[in-house]
Amino acid sequence: MKKIGWKQILAIVAAFCILIQEPLTVKADEYWPDGPKTESESAVVMEVNTGTILYEKKSHKKQYPASITKIMTVLLAIENCDMDEIVTFSADAVFKNEGDTSHIARNLEEKLTMEQCLYAVMLESANECAYAVAEHVGQKLGGDYQTFIDLMNQRAQELGCKDTHFNNCNGLPDEEHYVSAYDMALISMEAYKNETFRVIAGSANYTIPKTNKCKEEYPCHNHHKMIYPYRGDASHLYEYCTGGKTGYTNAARNTLVSFAEKDGITLVCVVMKAETPSHYTDTRRLFDYCFENFQVLNVAENDTSLDTSGKKYGLLNLNEPYVKLEDHAYIIMPKAAKFTDAVAEEKQVNEDGIVARIQYTYADHVVGNVGIVKTGAKVEENYFEKQKEEQTDGAGKVILIKPKVIFLVVLMLGLLAILIYAGKKLYDNFYVIRHKIEVKKIDKERFRTNDRKKRRRRRDRMFK
């Protein structure tokens, strides 16, 4: 078990002190814009960096994903392989994925780089390339094709997917192969955070060069019509779309994953079981709805209750703050709402470099979070600790002076000084004090004598 040092404890205490400076929860009238009507059976829109759900419709219903499955296939390949690794096409990869399925006519024992395969998978939805990639990764991990399928399901669970089960790597029809729109958004968000994936998924074109089995180049074009006018259809081009993946089978109907960026907001939209062209019109309608109704608010710039800029800490107010808010964290709010309308709640986390997180909610939606991170400011040692390193004897032995010992010594010396001072005062005034005591005794004796005389006179009068 990792030992927690006193500096880490100090950082946690500092974070707690910041959190309690002012009330963090401010409740206001909460308004969430009504979403548009969509034709797709299931749909969801999430903000990629915060995970905020901006729209959902039957988002947890299990659906057949078709070729949007390949987003998970490409993500796992990127996570487990270098792009220059050589992928060799087996008989299963070639002959199980031709015919009526999407493919680019690769041959037995043909060799492509991993990068070339992934472009073919994402742009041309090449099933034989997806299968070859799955075999390659599975074998690299010490197994086979099924090892890769198991890895798909394991990764889905790690991402929080609860309505997903993968049974192949390409999305071909299978009753045991399903995913919800919500789960597909989680997978897609994770993939989009990877730069290699973003480059591939956002490419309009790519050319596969000549190979050991093919003497001609193969031009790949993105089938996603919001990115590229596939087969000459430019009616669905969307200027803010930055990537995505199409899917279609008779059972799944049209499925579509799309990414878009505008005004600092990054969105992923998933629509499932849609008829043509509703998968495109729904996606455009949902993107427009989100960009028109929501805004990005930087937490560090808006949460004044947690502002540590210009402040000093420590007993003498000389130290820099030990913690701060993450600089680039933000929340997503309706444009009609203010930052202070969000409700903040501290969440304990187990993340390297993160002391705690503050989660913000608004209108029953989680709209973002920010980490409280260590600033790296040096914690100055106090006087007593410095004494530990001050003196060494002739033999090089370090003389440690404990603060508690010094405190007790100073206290005892103080008490001794007080006693000496009191004793000296007593000695200097001894005769004066003795004289005052004797005078008091004489006065008391005189008072008693007078009192006895008075009582004797009163008694004599009574018996006359």
GROMACS .gro file of C-alpha atoms in nm:
model
  464
    1MET     CA    1   0.000   0.000   0.000
    2LYS     CA    2   0.136   0.338  -0.102
    3LYS     CA    3   0.224   0.555   0.197
    4ILE     CA    4   0.068   0.901   0.200
    5GLY     CA    5   0.317   1.170   0.293
    6TRP     CA    6   0.244   1.480   0.492
    7LYS     CA    7   0.271   1.695   0.181
    8GLN     CA    8  -0.007   1.497   0.012
    9ILE     CA    9  -0.219   1.533   0.323
   10LEU     CA   10  -0.154   1.908   0.321
   11ALA     CA   11  -0.267   1.928  -0.042
   12ILE     CA   12  -0.592   1.746   0.038
   13VAL     CA   13  -0.656   1.975   0.336
   14ALA     CA   14  -0.587   2.278   0.117
   15ALA     CA   15  -0.835   2.153  -0.141
   16PHE     CA   16  -1.098   2.102   0.128
   17CYS     CA   17  -1.038   2.452   0.265
   18ILE     CA   18  -1.087   2.599  -0.083
   19LEU     CA   19  -1.410   2.407  -0.128
   20ILE     CA   20  -1.564   2.539   0.193
   21GLN     CA   21  -1.475   2.906   0.137
   22GLU     CA   22  -1.814   2.975  -0.020
   23PRO     CA   23  -2.128   2.771  -0.085
   24LEU     CA   24  -2.086   2.582  -0.411
   25THR     CA   25  -2.446   2.488  -0.477
   26VAL     CA   26  -2.671   2.756  -0.621
   27LYS     CA   27  -3.018   2.653  -0.732
   28ALA     CA   28  -3.198   2.854  -0.994
   29ASP     CA   29  -3.490   2.802  -1.233
   30GLU     CA   30  -3.366   2.518  -1.451
   31TYR     CA   31  -3.442   2.514  -1.823
   32TRP     CA   32  -3.334   2.246  -2.069
   33PRO     CA   33  -3.414   2.312  -2.436
   34ASP     CA   34  -3.664   2.077  -2.600
   35GLY     CA   35  -3.498   1.855  -2.857
   36PRO     CA   36  -3.613   1.817  -3.217
   37LYS     CA   37  -3.830   1.539  -3.350
   38THR     CA   38  -3.627   1.256  -3.506
   39GLU     CA   39  -3.723   0.962  -3.727
   40SER     CA   40  -3.451   0.721  -3.614
   41GLU     CA   41  -3.567   0.461  -3.365
   42SER     CA   42  -3.276   0.532  -3.126
   43ALA     CA   43  -3.054   0.838  -3.099
   44VAL     CA   44  -2.820   1.013  -2.860
   45VAL     CA   45  -2.593   1.320  -2.868
   46MET     CA   46  -2.308   1.360  -2.618
   47GLU     CA   47  -2.045   1.626  -2.569
   48VAL     CA   48  -1.718   1.440  -2.610
   49ASN     CA   49  -1.504   1.605  -2.342
   50THR     CA   50  -1.764   1.627  -2.064
   51GLY     CA   51  -1.986   1.329  -2.144
   52THR     CA   52  -2.291   1.554  -2.114
   53ILE     CA   53  -2.600   1.402  -2.275
   54LEU     CA   54  -2.764   1.679  -2.478
   55TYR     CA   55  -3.030   1.464  -2.643
   56GLU     CA   56  -3.146   1.105  -2.620
   57LYS     CA   57  -3.423   0.889  -2.756
   58LYS     CA   58  -3.446   0.523  -2.657
   59SER     CA   59  -3.071   0.543  -2.613
   60HIS     CA   60  -3.046   0.224  -2.405
   61LYS     CA   61  -3.243   0.001  -2.642
   62LYS     CA   62  -3.036  -0.282  -2.785
   63GLN     CA   63  -2.995  -0.251  -3.163
   64TYR     CA   64  -2.796  -0.420  -3.438
   65PRO     CA   65  -2.505  -0.185  -3.508
   66ALA     CA   66  -2.394  -0.302  -3.854
   67SER     CA   67  -2.061  -0.147  -3.960
   68ILE     CA   68  -2.036   0.115  -3.687
   69THR     CA   69  -1.901  -0.187  -3.496
   70LYS     CA   70  -1.575  -0.114  -3.675
   71ILE     CA   71  -1.513   0.191  -3.456
   72MET     CA   72  -1.433  -0.048  -3.171
   73THR     CA   73  -1.223  -0.264  -3.404
   74VAL     CA   74  -1.015   0.035  -3.514
   75LEU     CA   75  -0.982   0.168  -3.157
   76LEU     CA   76  -0.842  -0.164  -3.031
   77ALA     CA   77  -0.603  -0.191  -3.325
   78ILE     CA   78  -0.468   0.158  -3.254
   79GLU     CA   79  -0.431   0.080  -2.884
   80ASN     CA   80  -0.245  -0.246  -2.943
   81CYS     CA   81  -0.043  -0.198  -3.262
   82ASP     CA   82   0.196   0.032  -3.441
   83MET     CA   83   0.073   0.169  -3.772
   84ASP     CA   84   0.364   0.021  -3.968
   85GLU     CA   85   0.299  -0.339  -3.858
   86ILE     CA   86   0.237  -0.579  -4.148
   87VAL     CA   87  -0.103  -0.748  -4.162
   88THR     CA   88  -0.125  -1.068  -4.367
   89PHE     CA   89  -0.465  -1.175  -4.506
   90SER     CA   90  -0.566  -1.530  -4.416
   91ALA     CA   91  -0.816  -1.751  -4.595
   92ASP     CA   92  -1.081  -1.670  -4.333
   93ALA     CA   93  -1.023  -1.296  -4.373
   94VAL     CA   94  -1.058  -1.314  -4.751
   95PHE     CA   95  -1.326  -1.577  -4.814
   96LYS     CA   96  -1.558  -1.518  -4.517
   97ASN     CA   97  -1.603  -1.150  -4.599
   98GLU     CA   98  -1.663  -1.122  -4.972
   99GLY     CA   99  -1.979  -1.161  -5.177
  100ASP     CA  100  -2.252  -0.916  -5.082
  101THR     CA  101  -2.052  -0.762  -4.796
  102SER     CA  102  -1.845  -0.442  -4.815
  103HIS     CA  103  -1.488  -0.522  -4.920
  104ILE     CA  104  -1.197  -0.398  -5.133
  105ALA     CA  105  -1.106  -0.733  -5.293
  106ARG     CA  106  -0.793  -0.827  -5.103
  107ASN     CA  107  -0.620  -1.155  -5.186
  108LEU     CA  108  -0.494  -1.453  -4.986
  109GLU     CA  109  -0.151  -1.384  -4.832
  110GLU     CA  110  -0.170  -1.019  -4.932
  111LYS     CA  111   0.022  -0.785  -4.704
  112LEU     CA  112  -0.086  -0.436  -4.597
  113THR     CA  113   0.032  -0.212  -4.320
  114MET     CA  114  -0.194  -0.166  -4.022
  115GLU     CA  115  -0.249   0.197  -4.125
  116GLN     CA  116  -0.364   0.096  -4.474
  117CYS     CA  117  -0.603  -0.159  -4.326
  118LEU     CA  118  -0.758   0.092  -4.086
  119TYR     CA  119  -0.820   0.348  -4.360
  120ALA     CA  120  -0.990   0.075  -4.565
  121VAL     CA  121  -1.201  -0.021  -4.261
  122MET     CA  122  -1.315   0.332  -4.175
  123LEU     CA  123  -1.355   0.479  -4.524
  124GLU     CA  124  -1.459   0.182  -4.740
  125SER     CA  125  -1.600  -0.029  -4.454
  126ALA     CA  126  -1.388  -0.320  -4.582
  127ASN     CA  127  -1.496  -0.631  -4.393
  128GLU     CA  128  -1.200  -0.847  -4.496
  129CYS     CA  129  -0.964  -0.577  -4.367
  130ALA     CA  130  -1.151  -0.562  -4.034
  131TYR     CA  131  -1.125  -0.941  -4.003
  132ALA     CA  132  -0.754  -0.942  -4.089
  133VAL     CA  133  -0.694  -0.667  -3.831
  134ALA     CA  134  -0.882  -0.867  -3.565
  135GLU     CA  135  -0.676  -1.179  -3.640
  136HIS     CA  136  -0.352  -0.982  -3.630
  137VAL     CA  137  -0.427  -0.821  -3.293
  138GLY     CA  138  -0.554  -1.149  -3.145
  139GLN     CA  139  -0.240  -1.334  -3.253
  140LYS     CA  140  -0.021  -1.053  -3.122
  141LEU     CA  141  -0.188  -1.096  -2.784
  142GLY     CA  142  -0.112  -1.467  -2.788
  143GLY     CA  143  -0.448  -1.587  -2.915
  144ASP     CA  144  -0.658  -1.577  -3.229
  145TYR     CA  145  -0.963  -1.408  -3.381
  146GLN     CA  146  -1.181  -1.501  -3.082
  147THR     CA  147  -0.925  -1.339  -2.851
  148PHE     CA  148  -0.996  -1.012  -3.029
  149ILE     CA  149  -1.374  -1.053  -2.992
  150ASP     CA  150  -1.329  -1.116  -2.620
  151LEU     CA  151  -1.114  -0.802  -2.604
  152MET     CA  152  -1.395  -0.602  -2.769
  153ASN     CA  153  -1.638  -0.704  -2.497
  154GLN     CA  154  -1.385  -0.645  -2.221
  155ARG     CA  155  -1.310  -0.295  -2.350
  156ALA     CA  156  -1.681  -0.220  -2.377
  157GLN     CA  157  -1.728  -0.308  -2.011
  158GLU     CA  158  -1.432  -0.089  -1.914
  159LEU     CA  159  -1.601   0.205  -2.089
  160GLY     CA  160  -1.924   0.150  -1.894
  161CYS     CA  161  -2.128  -0.021  -2.166
  162LYS     CA  162  -2.418  -0.221  -2.024
  163ASP     CA  163  -2.631  -0.302  -2.330
  164THR     CA  164  -2.359  -0.429  -2.562
  165HIS     CA  165  -2.230  -0.766  -2.678
  166PHE     CA  166  -1.994  -0.807  -2.971
  167ASN     CA  167  -1.980  -1.136  -3.161
  168ASN     CA  168  -1.776  -1.026  -3.463
  169CYS     CA  169  -1.541  -0.748  -3.563
  170ASN     CA  170  -1.732  -0.596  -3.853
  171GLY     CA  171  -2.102  -0.586  -3.766
  172LEU     CA  172  -2.229  -0.855  -4.002
  173PRO     CA  173  -2.576  -0.987  -3.900
  174ASP     CA  174  -2.571  -1.191  -3.580
  175GLU     CA  175  -2.842  -1.217  -3.314
  176GLU     CA  176  -2.574  -1.214  -3.044
  177HIS     CA  177  -2.418  -0.896  -3.178
  178TYR     CA  178  -2.588  -0.580  -3.049
  179VAL     CA  179  -2.523  -0.241  -2.892
  180SER     CA  180  -2.729   0.053  -2.765
  181ALA     CA  181  -2.696   0.406  -2.900
  182TYR     CA  182  -2.574   0.518  -2.558
  183ASP     CA  183  -2.303   0.251  -2.542
  184MET     CA  184  -2.198   0.327  -2.900
  185ALA     CA  185  -2.156   0.692  -2.801
  186LEU     CA  186  -1.929   0.589  -2.510
  187ILE     CA  187  -1.715   0.380  -2.744
  188SER     CA  188  -1.705   0.655  -3.007
  189MET     CA  189  -1.608   0.922  -2.753
  190GLU     CA  190  -1.317   0.711  -2.636
  191ALA     CA  191  -1.205   0.653  -2.994
  192TYR     CA  192  -1.231   1.023  -3.084
  193LYS     CA  193  -0.997   1.117  -2.802
  194ASN     CA  194  -0.724   0.931  -2.992
  195GLU     CA  195  -0.550   1.153  -3.248
  196THR     CA  196  -0.477   0.868  -3.491
  197PHE     CA  197  -0.843   0.771  -3.494
  198ARG     CA  198  -0.951   1.134  -3.551
  199VAL     CA  199  -0.721   1.166  -3.853
  200ILE     CA  200  -0.844   0.840  -4.010
  201ALA     CA  201  -1.215   0.893  -3.937
  202GLY     CA  202  -1.206   1.250  -4.069
  203SER     CA  203  -1.030   1.173  -4.397
  204ALA     CA  204  -1.225   1.212  -4.720
  205ASN     CA  205  -0.987   1.003  -4.929
  206TYR     CA  206  -0.693   0.765  -4.898
  207THR     CA  207  -0.494   0.567  -5.152
  208ILE     CA  208  -0.367   0.217  -5.078
  209PRO     CA  209  -0.047   0.164  -5.277
  210LYS     CA  210   0.050  -0.145  -5.479
  211THR     CA  211   0.104  -0.458  -5.271
  212ASN     CA  212   0.262  -0.800  -5.310
  213LYS     CA  213  -0.065  -0.931  -5.459
  214CYS     CA  214  -0.213  -0.621  -5.623
  215LYS     CA  215  -0.028  -0.428  -5.890
  216GLU     CA  216  -0.261  -0.131  -5.888
  217GLU     CA  217  -0.332   0.137  -5.631
  218TYR     CA  218  -0.670   0.131  -5.461
  219PRO     CA  219  -0.844   0.467  -5.397
  220CYS     CA  220  -1.058   0.476  -5.079
  221HIS     CA  221  -1.339   0.728  -5.035
  222ASN     CA  222  -1.529   0.802  -4.716
  223HIS     CA  223  -1.886   0.670  -4.736
  224HIS     CA  224  -2.005   0.923  -4.475
  225LYS     CA  225  -2.191   1.182  -4.684
  226MET     CA  226  -2.157   1.460  -4.425
  227ILE     CA  227  -1.779   1.442  -4.485
  228TYR     CA  228  -1.750   1.346  -4.852
  229PRO     CA  229  -1.998   1.354  -5.145
  230TYR     CA  230  -1.993   0.976  -5.185
  231ARG     CA  231  -2.119   0.868  -5.527
  232GLY     CA  232  -2.171   1.233  -5.615
  233ASP     CA  233  -2.429   1.307  -5.343
  234ALA     CA  234  -2.332   1.641  -5.183
  235SER     CA  235  -2.675   1.715  -5.034
  236HIS     CA  236  -2.573   1.604  -4.683
  237LEU     CA  237  -2.233   1.773  -4.653
  238TYR     CA  238  -2.202   1.945  -4.315
  239GLU     CA  239  -1.925   2.198  -4.261
  240TYR     CA  240  -1.878   2.119  -3.891
  241CYS     CA  241  -1.861   1.739  -3.931
  242THR     CA  242  -1.512   1.611  -3.846
  243GLY     CA  243  -1.551   1.235  -3.883
  244GLY     CA  244  -1.776   0.936  -3.847
  245LYS     CA  245  -1.876   0.589  -3.964
  246THR     CA  246  -2.169   0.454  -4.161
  247GLY     CA  247  -2.345   0.120  -4.122
  248TYR     CA  248  -2.619  -0.075  -4.295
  249THR     CA  249  -2.773  -0.421  -4.299
  250ASN     CA  250  -3.129  -0.526  -4.367
  251ALA     CA  251  -3.180  -0.606  -3.999
  252ALA     CA  252  -3.002  -0.300  -3.861
  253ARG     CA  253  -3.122  -0.059  -4.130
  254ASN     CA  254  -2.909   0.256  -4.138
  255THR     CA  255  -2.681   0.328  -3.844
  256LEU     CA  256  -2.456   0.633  -3.828
  257VAL     CA  257  -2.193   0.775  -3.594
  258SER     CA  258  -2.090   1.136  -3.657
  259PHE     CA  259  -1.857   1.386  -3.490
  260ALA     CA  260  -1.882   1.764  -3.517
  261GLU     CA  261  -1.703   2.064  -3.366
  262LYS     CA  262  -1.813   2.426  -3.337
  263ASP     CA  263  -1.761   2.712  -3.088
  264GLY     CA  264  -1.550   2.494  -2.859
  265ILE     CA  265  -1.814   2.219  -2.839
  266THR     CA  266  -1.726   1.868  -2.964
  267LEU     CA  267  -2.023   1.640  -3.027
  268VAL     CA  268  -2.078   1.276  -3.108
  269CYS     CA  269  -2.415   1.179  -3.249
  270VAL     CA  270  -2.536   0.818  -3.283
  271VAL     CA  271  -2.855   0.727  -3.470
  272MET     CA  272  -2.970   0.369  -3.511
  273LYS     CA  273  -3.237   0.185  -3.712
  274ALA     CA  274  -3.312   0.471  -3.946
  275GLU     CA  275  -3.454   0.467  -4.297
  276THR     CA  276  -3.279   0.653  -4.578
  277PRO     CA  277  -3.215   0.947  -4.560
  278SER     CA  278  -3.330   0.998  -4.198
  279HIS     CA  279  -2.991   0.894  -4.057
  280TYR     CA  280  -2.842   1.205  -4.218
  281THR     CA  281  -3.131   1.447  -4.171
  282ASP     CA  282  -3.171   1.346  -3.805
  283THR     CA  283  -2.798   1.390  -3.742
  284ARG     CA  284  -2.792   1.736  -3.902
  285ARG     CA  285  -3.103   1.838  -3.708
  286LEU     CA  286  -2.951   1.721  -3.380
  287PHE     CA  287  -2.617   1.893  -3.443
  288ASP     CA  288  -2.792   2.221  -3.526
  289TYR     CA  289  -3.008   2.192  -3.215
  290CYS     CA  290  -2.705   2.145  -2.990
  291PHE     CA  291  -2.491   2.420  -3.142
  292GLU     CA  292  -2.781   2.668  -3.134
  293ASN     CA  293  -2.893   2.598  -2.778
  294PHE     CA  294  -2.580   2.518  -2.576
  295GLN     CA  295  -2.260   2.695  -2.476
  296VAL     CA  296  -1.919   2.613  -2.332
  297LEU     CA  297  -1.824   2.773  -1.997
  298ASN     CA  298  -1.469   2.739  -1.870
  299VAL     CA  299  -1.474   2.639  -1.504
  300ALA     CA  300  -1.152   2.810  -1.392
  301GLU     CA  301  -1.267   3.138  -1.548
  302ASN     CA  302  -1.618   3.130  -1.404
  303ASP     CA  303  -1.605   2.958  -1.066
  304THR     CA  304  -1.491   3.254  -0.854
  305SER     CA  305  -1.558   3.067  -0.530
  306LEU     CA  306  -1.258   2.847  -0.611
  307ASP     CA  307  -1.029   3.119  -0.742
  308THR     CA  308  -0.682   3.096  -0.590
  309SER     CA  309  -0.510   3.349  -0.816
  310GLY     CA  310  -0.314   3.615  -0.627
  311LYS     CA  311  -0.374   3.449  -0.291
  312LYS     CA  312  -0.106   3.341  -0.048
  313TYR     CA  313  -0.124   3.062   0.205
  314GLY     CA  314   0.061   2.938   0.511
  315LEU     CA  315   0.097   3.080   0.862
  316LEU     CA  316   0.261   3.396   0.733
  317ASN     CA  317   0.069   3.409   0.399
  318LEU     CA  318   0.394   3.368   0.207
  319ASN     CA  319   0.331   3.041   0.021
  320GLU     CA  320   0.184   2.990  -0.326
  321PRO     CA  321  -0.142   2.786  -0.342
  322TYR     CA  322  -0.082   2.411  -0.330
  323VAL     CA  323  -0.383   2.321  -0.549
  324LYS     CA  324  -0.582   2.475  -0.832
  325LEU     CA  325  -0.855   2.396  -1.084
  326GLU     CA  326  -0.769   2.236  -1.416
  327ASP     CA  327  -0.718   2.516  -1.666
  328HIS     CA  328  -0.907   2.375  -1.964
  329ALA     CA  329  -1.203   2.201  -1.799
  330TYR     CA  330  -1.546   2.329  -1.896
  331ILE     CA  331  -1.914   2.258  -1.858
  332ILE     CA  332  -2.194   2.257  -2.117
  333MET     CA  333  -2.494   2.474  -2.032
  334PRO     CA  334  -2.802   2.598  -2.217
  335LYS     CA  335  -2.739   2.945  -2.356
  336ALA     CA  336  -3.020   3.080  -2.139
  337ALA     CA  337  -2.843   2.965  -1.821
  338LYS     CA  338  -2.550   3.108  -1.627
  339PHE     CA  339  -2.255   2.926  -1.477
  340THR     CA  340  -2.384   2.995  -1.127
  341ASP     CA  341  -2.704   2.806  -1.208
  342ALA     CA  342  -2.510   2.478  -1.206
  343VAL     CA  343  -2.494   2.274  -0.886
  344ALA     CA  344  -2.145   2.164  -0.780
  345GLU     CA  345  -2.064   1.855  -0.578
  346GLU     CA  346  -1.724   1.729  -0.467
  347LYS     CA  347  -1.634   1.376  -0.578
  348GLN     CA  348  -1.346   1.175  -0.433
  349VAL     CA  349  -1.139   1.011  -0.708
  350ASN     CA  350  -0.840   0.783  -0.740
  351GLU     CA  351  -0.645   0.955  -1.018
  352ASP     CA  352  -0.279   1.045  -1.034
  353GLY     CA  353  -0.225   1.414  -0.971
  354ILE     CA  354  -0.595   1.477  -0.895
  355VAL     CA  355  -0.680   1.561  -0.534
  356ALA     CA  356  -1.057   1.563  -0.595
  357ARG     CA  357  -1.313   1.641  -0.864
  358ILE     CA  358  -1.605   1.880  -0.868
  359GLN     CA  359  -1.902   1.756  -1.068
  360TYR     CA  360  -2.156   2.005  -1.200
  361THR     CA  361  -2.521   1.927  -1.268
  362TYR     CA  362  -2.803   2.132  -1.412
  363ALA     CA  363  -3.164   2.034  -1.475
  364ASP     CA  364  -3.085   1.675  -1.377
  365HIS     CA  365  -2.805   1.658  -1.636
  366VAL     CA  366  -2.438   1.610  -1.554
  367VAL     CA  367  -2.288   1.903  -1.746
  368GLY     CA  368  -1.919   1.857  -1.671
  369ASN     CA  369  -1.652   1.830  -1.406
  370VAL     CA  370  -1.319   1.978  -1.310
  371GLY     CA  371  -1.022   1.829  -1.130
  372ILE     CA  372  -0.851   1.994  -0.836
  373VAL     CA  373  -0.485   1.942  -0.915
  374LYS     CA  374  -0.160   2.004  -0.734
  375THR     CA  375   0.020   2.317  -0.849
  376GLY     CA  376   0.367   2.185  -0.774
  377ALA     CA  377   0.430   2.475  -0.538
  378LYS     CA  378   0.701   2.391  -0.287
  379VAL     CA  379   0.582   2.355   0.069
  380GLU     CA  380   0.823   2.565   0.274
  381GLU     CA  381   0.971   2.393   0.579
  382ASN     CA  382   0.914   2.565   0.909
  383TYR     CA  383   1.180   2.676   1.153
  384PHE     CA  384   1.178   2.365   1.363
  385GLU     CA  385   1.212   2.131   1.063
  386LYS     CA  386   1.508   2.329   0.935
  387GLN     CA  387   1.688   2.258   1.260
  388LYS     CA  388   1.707   1.892   1.161
  389GLU     CA  389   1.970   1.971   0.902
  390GLU     CA  390   2.160   2.250   1.072
  391GLN     CA  391   2.416   2.080   1.288
  392THR     CA  392   2.643   1.778   1.256
  393ASP     CA  393   2.908   1.672   1.504
  394GLY     CA  394   3.274   1.600   1.422
  395ALA     CA  395   3.201   1.237   1.335
  396GLY     CA  396   2.938   1.346   1.083
  397LYS     CA  397   2.647   1.238   1.301
  398VAL     CA  398   2.332   1.443   1.239
  399ILE     CA  399   2.190   1.607   1.549
  400LEU     CA  400   1.811   1.600   1.526
  401ILE     CA  401   1.618   1.856   1.723
  402LYS     CA  402   1.254   1.762   1.758
  403PRO     CA  403   1.001   2.048   1.767
  404LYS     CA  404   0.815   1.890   2.061
  405VAL     CA  405   1.132   1.875   2.267
  406ILE     CA  406   1.211   2.241   2.195
  407PHE     CA  407   0.857   2.339   2.288
  408LEU     CA  408   0.874   2.156   2.622
  409VAL     CA  409   1.215   2.304   2.700
  410VAL     CA  410   1.094   2.657   2.626
  411LEU     CA  411   0.784   2.597   2.839
  412MET     CA  412   0.988   2.470   3.135
  413LEU     CA  413   1.229   2.761   3.108
  414GLY     CA  414   0.937   3.001   3.104
  415LEU     CA  415   0.784   2.846   3.415
  416LEU     CA  416   1.122   2.853   3.589
  417ALA     CA  417   1.166   3.220   3.504
  418ILE     CA  418   0.824   3.297   3.649
  419LEU     CA  419   0.906   3.112   3.970
  420ILE     CA  420   1.240   3.292   4.005
  421TYR     CA  421   1.074   3.627   3.945
  422ALA     CA  422   0.804   3.550   4.203
  423GLY     CA  423   1.066   3.431   4.456
  424LYS     CA  424   1.274   3.748   4.411
  425LYS     CA  425   0.970   3.969   4.460
  426LEU     CA  426   0.885   3.778   4.777
  427TYR     CA  427   1.242   3.813   4.914
  428ASP     CA  428   1.267   4.187   4.836
  429ASN     CA  429   0.941   4.265   5.017
  430PHE     CA  430   0.976   4.019   5.303
  431TYR     CA  431   0.995   4.277   5.588
  432VAL     CA  432   0.722   4.494   5.441
  433ILE     CA  433   0.494   4.194   5.411
  434ARG     CA  434   0.577   4.082   5.770
  435HIS     CA  435   0.508   4.434   5.902
  436LYS     CA  436   0.170   4.442   5.726
  437ILE     CA  437   0.079   4.105   5.878
  438GLU     CA  438   0.174   4.223   6.232
  439VAL     CA  439  -0.022   4.547   6.190
  440LYS     CA  440  -0.325   4.345   6.083
  441LYS     CA  441  -0.289   4.126   6.395
  442ILE     CA  442  -0.268   4.432   6.624
  443ASP     CA  443  -0.573   4.588   6.458
  444LYS     CA  444  -0.769   4.267   6.496
  445GLU     CA  445  -0.670   4.241   6.869
  446ARG     CA  446  -0.770   4.604   6.932
  447PHE     CA  447  -1.104   4.539   6.762
  448ARG     CA  448  -1.166   4.232   6.978
  449THR     CA  449  -1.081   4.426   7.299
  450ASN     CA  450  -1.320   4.712   7.212
  451ASP     CA  451  -1.588   4.465   7.119
  452ARG     CA  452  -1.558   4.287   7.458
  453LYS     CA  453  -1.584   4.621   7.644
  454LYS     CA  454  -1.903   4.711   7.455
  455ARG     CA  455  -2.067   4.380   7.532
  456ARG     CA  456  -1.971   4.414   7.906
  457ARG     CA  457  -2.133   4.761   7.925
  458ARG     CA  458  -2.455   4.638   7.763
  459ARG     CA  459  -2.473   4.349   8.012
  460ASP     CA  460  -2.414   4.579   8.312
  461ARG     CA  461  -2.705   4.807   8.203
  462MET     CA  462  -2.939   4.512   8.173
  463PHE     CA  463  -2.885   4.401   8.536
  464LYS     CA  464  -2.898   4.742   8.703
   0.00000   0.00000   0.00000
